[in-house]
């Protein structure tokens, strides 16, 4: 029997690529260059499955094909706001993602950013590397205590819950939650969290805010000037969700004029391009989208895609079907 033809759009962990090549008629992207929208469109007409990542714009333009051969977009990653779901529906295609297996590692990066921003670790490292450290002194790079403070979590899915576990059980933080739907009381109780109605209620109450909601048009610039102005002076904003959730120009203003204490970003609007204004902000820690970047998570994400594909081509419902 002919194996399904699949296109992998980026390099994946070697063990996963090997298994893909065994189970499917797989074409790998050995150059690891992101595909253009035209190349994605072409791939949709020539492969049974396309396996994109966050760097692939599977936009309405990329999906503007009369009759795609591809019947499934098996995304490598949990977020899929780079895929135009209206076009997916028009073509009757399936989309899957890779939840669960990256939740702990992404929450670890959110906690890393939170600690780095609060304790001025980025500033300290930069100072040391340029030979600027003159020695210990009581007033040097004094930061903000984390333990016992209040953390607001926007989006209480799997990653938000992992973040809450770390913050509450590791650092004794009080957890407030804002989520689209009502969170099950048992889940809130695990971290003694309280759910509030909306962001207007959440922002002024928190010393730290961590974003874990989906990206996409619905949440674009959810954190804007008005929301930033609602934050406590000295509070910190952490984003490991999607860049578009924050209005970066507004964040720059807040950081430049010290209306908030600082921020930690793992994701950016228009990444890998960084808004030049952000580069000027000393009270900002930035990482290059490392949320799920551990060997364990990246391999598990790949094997999760394989499971989804195997189910789909065997006529079973893939476990991680999102559209
Ligand atoms: C995810 O899984 O969504 C990560 O951000 C990488 O895309």
Coordinates of C-alpha atoms and ligand atoms in Angstrom, one line a residue:
X1 CA 0.0 0.0 0.0
X2 CA 1.3 3.5 -0.9
X3 CA 2.4 5.5 2.2
X4 CA 0.8 9.0 2.6
X5 CA 3.0 11.8 1.2
X6 CA 3.8 14.3 4.0
X7 CA 5.8 17.5 4.0
X8 CA 7.7 18.5 7.2
X9 CA 8.2 22.3 6.9
X10 CA 11.2 22.6 9.4
X11 CA 14.0 20.4 10.9
X12 CA 12.5 18.3 13.7
X13 CA 14.4 16.2 16.3
X14 CA 16.4 13.4 14.6
X15 CA 14.5 10.6 16.3
X16 CA 11.1 11.9 15.1
X17 CA 12.4 12.6 11.6
X18 CA 13.6 9.0 11.4
X19 CA 10.3 7.6 12.5
X20 CA 8.4 9.9 10.0
X21 CA 10.6 8.6 7.2
X22 CA 9.9 5.1 8.2
X23 CA 6.1 5.4 8.5
X24 CA 5.4 7.9 5.7
X25 CA 6.6 9.0 2.3
X26 CA 8.1 12.0 4.1
X27 CA 9.9 15.0 2.6
X28 CA 12.0 16.8 5.1
X29 CA 13.2 20.4 5.0
X30 CA 16.9 19.7 5.4
X31 CA 17.8 23.4 4.9
X32 CA 15.4 24.4 7.8
X33 CA 14.4 27.5 5.9
X34 CA 10.8 28.8 6.6
X35 CA 8.5 28.3 3.7
X36 CA 6.9 31.2 1.9
X37 CA 3.1 31.4 1.5
X38 CA 3.5 30.4 -2.1
X39 CA 5.5 27.3 -1.1
X40 CA 2.9 26.4 1.4
X41 CA 0.2 26.8 -1.3
X42 CA 2.2 24.6 -3.6
X43 CA 2.7 22.0 -0.9
X44 CA -1.1 21.8 -0.3
X45 CA -1.6 20.7 -3.9
X46 CA 1.1 18.0 -3.8
X47 CA 1.1 16.3 -0.4
X48 CA -1.5 14.3 1.6
X49 CA -0.4 16.1 4.8
X50 CA 1.5 19.2 5.6
X51 CA 3.2 19.5 9.0
X52 CA 3.6 23.2 9.8
X53 CA 5.0 25.1 12.8
X54 CA 4.4 28.6 14.1
X55 CA 6.8 30.0 11.5
X56 CA 4.5 29.0 8.6
X57 CA 1.9 31.4 7.7
X58 CA -0.9 29.1 6.6
X59 CA -3.0 32.1 5.7
X60 CA -6.1 32.5 3.5
X61 CA -3.7 33.4 0.7
X62 CA -1.6 30.3 1.3
X63 CA -4.8 28.2 1.3
X64 CA -6.2 29.8 -1.8
X65 CA -6.2 26.6 -3.9
X66 CA -9.1 25.2 -5.9
X67 CA -8.7 21.6 -4.5
X68 CA -6.0 20.8 -2.1
X69 CA -4.5 17.3 -2.0
X70 CA -3.7 17.8 1.6
X71 CA -6.4 16.6 4.0
X72 CA -4.7 17.3 7.2
X73 CA -2.5 20.1 8.7
X74 CA -0.7 18.3 11.6
X75 CA 0.8 21.2 13.4
X76 CA 4.0 20.8 15.5
X77 CA 3.1 23.0 18.4
X78 CA 0.1 23.8 20.6
X79 CA -0.8 27.2 19.3
X80 CA -2.3 27.3 15.8
X81 CA -3.2 31.0 15.3
X82 CA -0.9 30.9 12.2
X83 CA -3.5 28.7 10.4
X84 CA -6.5 30.3 8.8
X85 CA -9.4 28.2 10.2
X86 CA -12.0 29.6 7.8
X87 CA -10.1 28.3 4.8
X88 CA -9.5 25.0 6.6
X89 CA -13.3 24.7 7.0
X90 CA -14.0 25.7 3.4
X91 CA -11.7 22.9 2.3
X92 CA -13.0 20.4 4.8
X93 CA -9.5 19.8 6.1
X94 CA -8.4 18.6 9.6
X95 CA -6.0 20.4 11.9
X96 CA -4.3 18.8 14.9
X97 CA -1.9 20.3 17.4
X98 CA 0.4 19.0 20.2
X99 CA -0.9 19.9 23.7
X100 CA 0.1 18.6 27.1
X101 CA 3.6 17.5 26.3
X102 CA 5.0 21.1 26.3
X103 CA 3.0 22.5 29.2
X104 CA 5.6 22.0 31.9
X105 CA 8.5 23.3 29.9
X106 CA 6.6 26.4 28.7
X107 CA 5.6 27.1 32.3
X108 CA 9.2 26.7 33.3
X109 CA 10.2 29.5 30.8
X110 CA 7.4 31.7 32.0
X111 CA 8.7 31.3 35.6
X112 CA 12.3 31.9 34.3
X113 CA 11.2 35.2 32.8
X114 CA 9.2 36.2 35.9
X115 CA 12.2 35.6 38.1
X116 CA 14.7 37.2 35.7
X117 CA 12.6 40.3 35.3
X118 CA 11.8 40.7 39.1
X119 CA 15.5 40.1 40.1
X120 CA 17.0 42.1 37.2
X121 CA 19.0 39.0 36.1
X122 CA 19.2 40.2 32.5
X123 CA 20.6 43.6 33.5
X124 CA 23.1 41.9 35.9
X125 CA 24.3 39.5 33.2
X126 CA 24.7 42.3 30.6
X127 CA 26.7 44.4 33.2
X128 CA 29.0 41.6 34.0
X129 CA 29.7 40.6 30.4
X130 CA 30.8 44.2 29.5
X131 CA 33.1 44.3 32.5
X132 CA 30.9 46.9 34.2
X133 CA 30.6 45.1 37.7
X134 CA 32.4 47.1 40.3
X135 CA 31.6 44.7 43.2
X136 CA 28.9 44.0 45.8
X137 CA 27.1 47.0 47.4
X138 CA 23.8 47.3 49.2
X139 CA 22.1 49.4 46.5
X140 CA 23.3 47.4 43.5
X141 CA 20.6 46.1 41.1
X142 CA 18.0 45.8 43.8
X143 CA 14.9 44.0 42.5
X144 CA 11.5 42.8 43.6
X145 CA 10.8 39.9 46.0
X146 CA 8.7 37.2 44.3
X147 CA 7.7 34.9 47.1
X148 CA 4.3 35.5 48.6
X149 CA 3.2 38.0 45.9
X150 CA 0.1 37.9 43.8
X151 CA 0.2 36.3 40.3
X152 CA -2.5 36.9 37.8
X153 CA -2.9 34.3 35.2
X154 CA -4.7 35.2 31.9
X155 CA -5.9 31.9 30.3
X156 CA -6.1 28.9 32.7
X157 CA -5.5 26.1 30.2
X158 CA -2.8 23.5 30.7
X159 CA 0.1 25.9 30.6
X160 CA -1.6 28.4 32.8
X161 CA -2.3 25.7 35.4
X162 CA 1.3 24.5 35.3
X163 CA 2.5 28.1 35.9
X164 CA 0.1 28.4 38.8
X165 CA 1.4 25.2 40.3
X166 CA 5.0 26.5 40.2
X167 CA 4.2 29.9 41.5
X168 CA 1.9 28.7 44.3
X169 CA 3.6 25.5 45.6
X170 CA 7.2 26.8 44.8
X171 CA 7.0 30.4 45.7
X172 CA 3.9 30.7 47.9
X173 CA 2.2 33.1 45.5
X174 CA -1.5 33.9 45.7
X175 CA -3.1 33.1 42.3
X176 CA -5.8 35.0 40.6
X177 CA -7.2 33.7 37.3
X178 CA -9.0 35.2 34.4
X179 CA -10.4 32.7 31.9
X180 CA -13.0 32.8 29.1
X181 CA -15.0 30.0 30.7
X182 CA -15.7 29.2 34.3
X183 CA -12.9 27.0 35.7
X184 CA -13.9 23.9 37.6
X185 CA -13.7 24.6 41.4
X186 CA -11.4 21.5 42.0
X187 CA -8.9 22.8 39.5
X188 CA -8.8 26.2 41.1
X189 CA -8.6 24.6 44.6
X190 CA -5.4 22.8 43.7
X191 CA -3.5 26.1 43.8
X192 CA -6.0 27.9 46.1
X193 CA -6.8 30.2 43.1
X194 CA -9.6 32.6 42.8
X195 CA -11.2 33.3 39.4
X196 CA -12.2 36.9 38.6
X197 CA -14.7 38.1 36.0
X198 CA -12.5 40.0 33.6
X199 CA -9.1 41.7 33.0
X200 CA -10.3 45.0 34.5
X201 CA -10.6 43.2 37.8
X202 CA -7.4 41.2 37.5
X203 CA -4.9 43.8 36.4
X204 CA -5.0 46.2 39.4
X205 CA -4.7 43.3 42.0
X206 CA -1.5 41.6 40.8
X207 CA 2.2 42.1 41.3
X208 CA 2.8 39.8 38.3
X209 CA 0.6 39.0 35.3
X210 CA 1.4 36.0 33.1
X211 CA -0.3 35.5 29.7
X212 CA -1.3 32.0 28.7
X213 CA -4.3 32.7 26.4
X214 CA -4.4 31.8 22.7
X215 CA -3.2 34.3 20.1
X216 CA -5.0 35.2 16.9
X217 CA -7.3 38.0 15.9
X218 CA -9.6 37.6 18.9
X219 CA -6.9 38.3 21.4
X220 CA -4.8 40.8 19.3
X221 CA -3.6 43.7 21.6
X222 CA -5.7 42.3 24.5
X223 CA -3.0 44.0 26.6
X224 CA -3.1 47.6 25.4
X225 CA -2.4 51.0 27.0
X226 CA -5.6 50.9 29.0
X227 CA -4.8 47.5 30.5
X228 CA -1.2 48.5 31.2
X229 CA -2.4 51.6 33.0
X230 CA -4.6 49.3 35.2
X231 CA -1.5 47.5 36.4
X232 CA 0.0 48.3 39.8
X233 CA 3.1 50.6 39.6
X234 CA 6.0 48.2 39.9
X235 CA 4.1 45.2 38.6
X236 CA 5.6 42.8 35.9
X237 CA 4.1 41.5 32.7
X238 CA 5.2 38.0 31.4
X239 CA 4.2 36.7 27.9
X240 CA 4.9 33.1 26.7
X241 CA 1.6 33.0 24.8
X242 CA 1.7 34.8 21.4
X243 CA 3.3 38.1 20.5
X244 CA 0.1 39.7 19.1
X245 CA -1.6 39.5 22.5
X246 CA 0.4 42.6 23.6
X247 CA 0.5 46.0 21.9
X248 CA 4.3 46.3 21.9
X249 CA 4.3 50.1 21.3
X250 CA 2.1 50.5 24.4
X251 CA 4.3 48.2 26.4
X252 CA 7.4 50.2 25.3
X253 CA 5.8 53.3 26.7
X254 CA 5.0 51.7 30.0
X255 CA 8.5 50.3 30.3
X256 CA 10.2 53.5 29.2
X257 CA 8.2 55.7 31.6
X258 CA 8.4 53.1 34.4
X259 CA 4.7 53.0 34.8
X260 CA 5.2 49.2 35.4
X261 CA 8.2 47.5 37.0
X262 CA 9.2 45.4 34.0
X263 CA 8.4 42.6 31.6
X264 CA 9.5 39.3 30.3
X265 CA 8.8 38.2 26.7
X266 CA 9.3 34.9 25.0
X267 CA 7.1 35.8 22.0
X268 CA 6.9 38.9 19.8
X269 CA 4.5 40.4 17.2
X270 CA 6.1 39.8 13.8
X271 CA 8.9 37.6 15.3
X272 CA 11.8 37.1 14.7
X273 CA 11.8 40.8 14.0
X274 CA 12.0 42.7 17.3
X275 CA 10.4 46.1 17.7
X276 CA 13.5 48.4 18.0
X277 CA 11.8 50.2 20.9
X278 CA 11.8 47.0 23.0
X279 CA 15.6 46.7 22.6
X280 CA 16.0 50.1 24.4
X281 CA 14.2 48.9 27.5
X282 CA 16.6 47.8 30.3
X283 CA 13.7 46.6 32.5
X284 CA 12.7 44.0 29.9
X285 CA 14.0 40.4 29.6
X286 CA 13.6 38.8 26.2
X287 CA 14.0 35.2 25.0
X288 CA 13.8 33.9 21.4
X289 CA 10.6 31.8 21.7
X290 CA 12.1 29.1 23.8
X291 CA 8.9 28.0 25.7
X292 CA 9.0 24.4 24.5
X293 CA 12.7 24.2 23.7
X294 CA 13.8 21.2 25.6
X295 CA 14.9 17.9 24.1
X296 CA 12.1 16.1 25.9
X297 CA 9.3 18.4 24.9
X298 CA 10.4 18.8 21.3
X299 CA 10.7 15.0 20.8
X300 CA 7.3 14.5 22.5
X301 CA 5.7 17.1 20.3
X302 CA 7.0 15.3 17.2
X303 CA 5.8 11.9 18.3
X304 CA 2.4 13.5 19.1
X305 CA 2.2 14.7 15.5
X306 CA 3.1 11.1 14.4
X307 CA 0.2 9.7 16.5
X308 CA -2.2 12.2 15.1
X309 CA -1.2 11.4 11.5
X310 CA -1.3 7.6 12.1
X311 CA -4.8 7.9 13.5
X312 CA -6.0 10.2 10.7
X313 CA -4.7 8.0 7.9
X314 CA -6.0 4.8 9.6
X315 CA -9.5 6.4 9.6
X316 CA -9.6 7.1 13.4
X317 CA -10.3 10.5 15.0
X318 CA -6.9 12.0 15.8
X319 CA -6.6 12.7 19.6
X320 CA -5.6 16.3 19.1
X321 CA -8.1 17.4 16.4
X322 CA -8.7 21.1 16.8
X323 CA -10.5 21.7 13.5
Ligands
LIG1 C1 3.6 26.3 20.6 O1 3.6 25.1 20.8 O2 2.6 26.9 20.3 C2 4.9 27.0 20.7 O3 4.7 28.3 20.9 C3 5.7 26.8 19.4 O4 4.9 27.1 18.3

